Amino acid sequence: MLAIIGGSGLYSLEGLELIQEHDTDTPFGKTSAPVVEGKLHGQRILFLSRHGSGHARLPHEVNYRANIFALKALGATHVLGVSAVGSLRMELPPGALVVPNQYFDHTRGLRARSFFGEGVAGHVSTAEPVCGNLVADLVAAAKRAGVELHTNKTYGCVEGPRLGTQAESFFLRNAAACDLVGMTNVPEVFLAREAQLSYCTLCLVTDYDCWLDDPEQHVSVEKFMETYAGTLAQGLKVIAELVQAPMQERSESARNALAMAVMTPNDALSAEQLQWLNVLRG
């Protein structure tokens, strides 16, 4: 089953026929908002607002572990994150849609970034952090919708909530070779891999961040709002096509991410630890 995580400006899905709301408490705390189970274009999906009702949570305040765990426990196999981003490349103008295949973590350690720890040791490979099968399905959906979709880009994740300096923008663009900058996809992408979920992000470009010399092009909340609505409309066309077509199975790297990753034997785990670990393994 597909789960969609809505980012800034996407707090609900128009046309989603409600089946049930899940006010979920997990071993890692509460989700950002109730998980909505419903039907979109006749297909059963899950929807979760990343920032909560009324956009109450800043990026570093989001309980990413609870969000991903709840989606997995409710039956999700595929997760599509939707995120607003700034562009670090002229060829990715405001209004573009992008699916990154790599992520650069430039956060500052305020976020719980792994399910593992506190007696459960695990090391999951994230060399290829997104599911190639889901990306291929998204590319095909964009083609059917007549929407251009850029791929094979790198997303740099910053801590926020402030917007970055030019020096930071140049670092991400040049030293880290990032193409996009945002605040929310780390640790979400890596937790999805730990949960053996097929994951990718549909990024909606709203601005050129602040690396350009022209201050009129620099990121601001006002410019974000000006661009976002039109970009989101294009993204929703792609999502509509995605949910109406059969999706491929999870890639091998996603489906079996935990096969050799957990170091702690089962008999050294408490009943509670084994219970949540088995959800991730499922």
Coordinates of C-alpha atoms in Angstrom, one line a residue:
M1 CA 0.0 0.0 0.0
L2 CA 1.2 3.5 -0.8
A3 CA 1.5 6.1 1.9
I4 CA 1.9 9.8 1.1
I5 CA 3.6 12.2 3.5
G6 CA 2.5 15.8 2.8
G7 CA 4.9 18.6 3.4
S8 CA 4.5 22.4 3.6
G9 CA 1.2 23.4 2.1
L10 CA -0.1 19.9 1.6
Y11 CA -2.0 19.1 4.8
S12 CA -4.8 17.0 3.2
L13 CA -5.5 15.3 -0.2
E14 CA -8.4 16.7 -2.2
G15 CA -10.6 13.8 -3.3
L16 CA -9.4 11.4 -0.6
E17 CA -12.5 9.3 0.5
L18 CA -12.1 8.8 4.2
I19 CA -12.1 5.2 5.5
Q20 CA -10.6 5.8 9.0
E21 CA -8.4 8.1 10.9
H22 CA -5.7 6.5 13.0
D23 CA -4.6 8.5 16.0
T24 CA -1.5 6.5 16.4
D25 CA 0.8 6.2 19.4
T26 CA 4.0 4.3 18.7
P27 CA 7.0 3.0 20.7
F28 CA 8.7 6.2 19.5
G29 CA 5.9 8.6 20.5
K30 CA 3.0 10.3 18.6
T31 CA 2.8 11.0 14.9
S32 CA 2.7 14.5 13.6
A33 CA -1.0 14.1 12.9
P34 CA -3.5 11.3 12.7
V35 CA -2.8 9.0 9.8
V36 CA -5.7 9.2 7.3
E37 CA -6.7 5.9 5.6
G38 CA -8.8 6.4 2.6
K39 CA -9.4 5.9 -1.2
L40 CA -7.9 8.1 -3.8
H41 CA -9.0 7.5 -7.4
G42 CA -10.4 4.1 -6.1
Q43 CA -7.1 3.0 -4.6
R44 CA -6.5 2.5 -0.8
I45 CA -3.8 4.8 0.5
L46 CA -2.5 6.3 3.7
F47 CA -1.9 10.1 4.1
L48 CA 0.1 11.9 6.9
S49 CA 0.7 15.6 7.3
R50 CA 4.4 15.9 8.2
H51 CA 4.1 19.2 10.0
G52 CA 0.7 18.4 11.6
S53 CA -2.5 20.3 11.6
G54 CA -2.0 24.0 11.0
H55 CA 1.7 23.5 10.3
A56 CA 2.4 23.4 14.0
R57 CA 5.8 21.6 13.9
L58 CA 9.1 23.0 12.6
P59 CA 11.3 20.5 10.7
H60 CA 13.5 19.6 13.7
E61 CA 10.3 19.1 15.8
V62 CA 8.8 16.5 13.6
N63 CA 8.7 13.0 15.1
Y64 CA 10.1 11.3 12.0
R65 CA 10.5 7.9 13.8
A66 CA 6.8 7.8 14.9
N67 CA 5.6 8.9 11.5
I68 CA 7.5 6.2 9.6
F69 CA 6.8 3.5 12.2
A70 CA 3.1 4.2 12.2
L71 CA 2.9 4.0 8.4
K72 CA 4.7 0.7 8.4
A73 CA 2.5 -0.7 11.2
L74 CA -0.6 0.3 9.3
G75 CA 0.4 -1.6 6.2
A76 CA 2.4 0.8 4.0
T77 CA 4.9 -0.8 1.7
H78 CA 5.7 2.3 -0.4
V79 CA 6.1 5.9 0.9
L80 CA 6.1 9.0 -1.2
G81 CA 7.3 12.2 0.6
V82 CA 6.2 15.5 -0.9
S83 CA 8.5 18.4 0.0
A84 CA 9.1 22.1 -1.0
V85 CA 12.8 22.8 -1.8
G86 CA 15.1 25.5 -2.9
S87 CA 17.1 25.0 -6.1
L88 CA 20.9 25.2 -6.2
R89 CA 21.0 24.9 -10.0
M90 CA 19.8 27.2 -12.8
E91 CA 18.5 24.2 -14.7
L92 CA 16.0 23.5 -11.9
P93 CA 13.9 26.7 -11.9
P94 CA 11.1 27.6 -9.5
G95 CA 8.1 25.4 -10.6
A96 CA 10.2 22.4 -11.4
L97 CA 9.4 18.9 -10.1
V98 CA 12.4 16.8 -9.0
V99 CA 13.0 13.3 -7.6
P100 CA 16.4 13.1 -5.9
N101 CA 18.3 9.8 -5.8
Q102 CA 20.9 11.0 -3.2
Y103 CA 20.7 12.9 0.2
F104 CA 23.3 14.9 2.0
D105 CA 22.8 15.3 5.8
H106 CA 23.7 18.8 6.9
T107 CA 21.5 18.8 10.0
R108 CA 22.9 19.4 13.5
G109 CA 21.9 16.4 15.5
L110 CA 18.7 17.7 17.0
R111 CA 16.7 14.9 15.4
A112 CA 16.3 11.3 16.4
R113 CA 17.7 9.8 13.2
S114 CA 17.5 6.0 13.7
F115 CA 15.3 3.4 15.2
F116 CA 18.4 1.7 16.5
G117 CA 20.2 2.4 19.8
E118 CA 19.5 1.9 23.5
G119 CA 20.2 -1.8 23.3
V120 CA 19.3 -2.6 19.7
A121 CA 22.3 -2.3 17.4
G122 CA 21.8 -2.1 13.6
H123 CA 23.6 -0.6 10.7
V124 CA 21.6 -0.2 7.5
S125 CA 23.2 0.5 4.1
T126 CA 22.0 3.8 2.6
A127 CA 24.5 3.9 -0.3
E128 CA 21.4 4.0 -2.6
P129 CA 18.8 5.5 -0.3
V130 CA 15.7 5.6 -2.6
C131 CA 13.8 2.8 -4.2
G132 CA 14.5 2.7 -7.9
N133 CA 11.3 0.9 -8.6
L134 CA 9.2 3.6 -7.0
V135 CA 11.2 6.3 -8.9
A136 CA 10.5 4.5 -12.1
D137 CA 6.8 4.3 -11.4
L138 CA 6.8 8.0 -10.5
V139 CA 8.6 8.9 -13.8
A140 CA 6.1 6.9 -15.8
A141 CA 3.2 8.6 -13.9
A142 CA 4.7 12.0 -14.8
K143 CA 5.0 11.1 -18.4
R144 CA 1.3 10.0 -18.5
A145 CA 0.4 13.3 -16.9
G146 CA 2.5 15.3 -19.3
V147 CA 4.6 16.8 -16.5
E148 CA 8.4 17.2 -16.7
L149 CA 10.2 15.4 -13.9
H150 CA 13.9 15.9 -13.2
T151 CA 15.7 12.9 -11.7
N152 CA 19.2 11.8 -10.5
K153 CA 19.7 14.9 -8.3
T154 CA 21.1 15.3 -4.7
Y155 CA 19.0 16.8 -1.9
G156 CA 20.9 18.6 0.9
C157 CA 19.0 18.7 4.2
V158 CA 19.7 21.6 6.6
E159 CA 18.5 22.0 10.2
G160 CA 16.4 25.1 9.9
P161 CA 14.1 26.7 10.8
R162 CA 16.0 29.8 9.6
L163 CA 16.7 30.2 5.9
G164 CA 20.4 29.7 5.1
T165 CA 23.2 32.1 4.5
Q166 CA 24.9 32.6 1.1
A167 CA 28.0 30.9 2.5
E168 CA 25.9 27.8 3.4
S169 CA 24.2 27.9 0.1
F170 CA 27.5 27.9 -1.8
F171 CA 28.8 25.1 0.4
L172 CA 25.9 22.9 -0.4
R173 CA 26.1 23.8 -4.1
N174 CA 29.9 23.5 -4.6
A175 CA 31.5 21.5 -1.8
A176 CA 28.7 19.0 -1.3
A177 CA 27.5 19.0 -5.0
C178 CA 23.9 19.3 -3.9
D179 CA 21.2 20.3 -6.4
L180 CA 18.4 21.0 -3.9
V181 CA 18.1 22.2 -0.4
G182 CA 15.3 21.5 2.1
M183 CA 14.7 20.8 5.8
T184 CA 12.7 17.7 6.1
N185 CA 13.8 14.7 4.1
V186 CA 16.5 13.6 6.6
P187 CA 16.1 11.4 8.6
E188 CA 12.8 10.5 6.9
V189 CA 14.5 8.8 3.9
F190 CA 16.9 6.8 6.1
L191 CA 14.2 5.7 8.6
A192 CA 12.2 4.5 5.7
R193 CA 15.1 2.3 4.7
E194 CA 15.4 1.0 8.2
A195 CA 11.7 0.1 8.0
Q196 CA 12.3 -1.7 4.7
L197 CA 9.9 0.6 2.9
S198 CA 10.1 1.7 -0.7
Y199 CA 10.7 5.5 -0.5
C200 CA 11.3 8.5 -2.7
T201 CA 10.6 12.2 -2.6
L202 CA 8.7 14.4 -5.0
C203 CA 10.3 17.8 -4.6
L204 CA 8.5 21.0 -5.6
V205 CA 11.0 23.7 -6.4
T206 CA 9.8 27.1 -5.0
D207 CA 13.0 29.3 -5.3
Y208 CA 16.7 29.5 -6.1
D209 CA 17.7 29.6 -2.4
C210 CA 20.2 32.5 -2.0
W211 CA 23.3 31.6 -4.0
L212 CA 22.5 33.9 -6.9
D213 CA 23.8 37.5 -6.8
D214 CA 20.3 38.9 -7.5
P215 CA 18.6 39.4 -4.2
E216 CA 15.2 39.3 -5.9
Q217 CA 15.8 35.6 -6.5
H218 CA 16.6 34.8 -2.9
V219 CA 14.4 32.5 -0.9
S220 CA 11.6 34.0 1.2
V221 CA 8.3 32.9 2.7
E222 CA 6.6 35.3 0.3
K223 CA 8.2 33.9 -2.8
F224 CA 7.5 30.4 -1.5
M225 CA 3.8 31.1 -1.3
E226 CA 3.8 32.7 -4.8
T227 CA 5.2 29.7 -6.5
Y228 CA 4.0 26.8 -4.4
A229 CA 0.4 26.5 -5.4
G230 CA 1.1 26.1 -9.1
T231 CA 3.9 23.7 -8.5
L232 CA 1.8 21.6 -6.1
A233 CA -1.0 21.4 -8.7
Q234 CA 1.5 19.8 -11.1
G235 CA 2.7 17.4 -8.4
L236 CA -0.9 16.3 -7.7
K237 CA -1.4 15.4 -11.3
V238 CA 1.6 13.1 -11.0
I239 CA 0.3 11.6 -7.8
A240 CA -3.1 11.0 -9.4
E241 CA -1.5 9.0 -12.2
L242 CA 0.8 7.1 -9.7
V243 CA -2.1 5.8 -7.6
Q244 CA -4.2 4.7 -10.6
A245 CA -1.5 2.4 -12.0
P246 CA -0.1 -0.9 -10.5
M247 CA 3.1 -0.2 -8.7
Q248 CA 6.2 -2.4 -8.8
E249 CA 7.3 -4.4 -5.7
R250 CA 9.8 -2.9 -3.4
S251 CA 13.4 -3.1 -4.7
E252 CA 15.6 -5.8 -3.2
S253 CA 17.7 -3.2 -1.3
A254 CA 14.5 -1.8 0.4
R255 CA 12.7 -5.1 1.0
N256 CA 15.7 -6.8 2.6
A257 CA 17.5 -3.8 4.2
L258 CA 17.5 -5.5 7.7
A259 CA 18.4 -9.0 6.5
M260 CA 22.0 -8.7 7.7
A261 CA 21.9 -5.3 9.5
V262 CA 20.8 -6.1 13.0
M263 CA 23.8 -7.0 15.2
T264 CA 21.9 -7.7 18.5
P265 CA 20.5 -11.3 18.7
N266 CA 16.8 -11.7 19.4
D267 CA 17.4 -13.4 22.8
A268 CA 19.2 -10.3 24.0
L269 CA 16.2 -8.1 23.3
S270 CA 13.3 -7.3 25.6
A271 CA 9.8 -8.2 24.5
E272 CA 9.1 -4.6 23.7
Q273 CA 12.2 -4.2 21.6
L274 CA 11.5 -7.4 19.7
Q275 CA 7.9 -6.3 19.1
W276 CA 8.8 -3.1 17.4
L277 CA 11.7 -4.6 15.5
N278 CA 9.5 -7.3 14.1
V279 CA 7.2 -4.5 12.7
L280 CA 10.2 -3.1 10.9
R281 CA 11.2 -6.5 9.6
G282 CA 7.7 -7.2 8.3

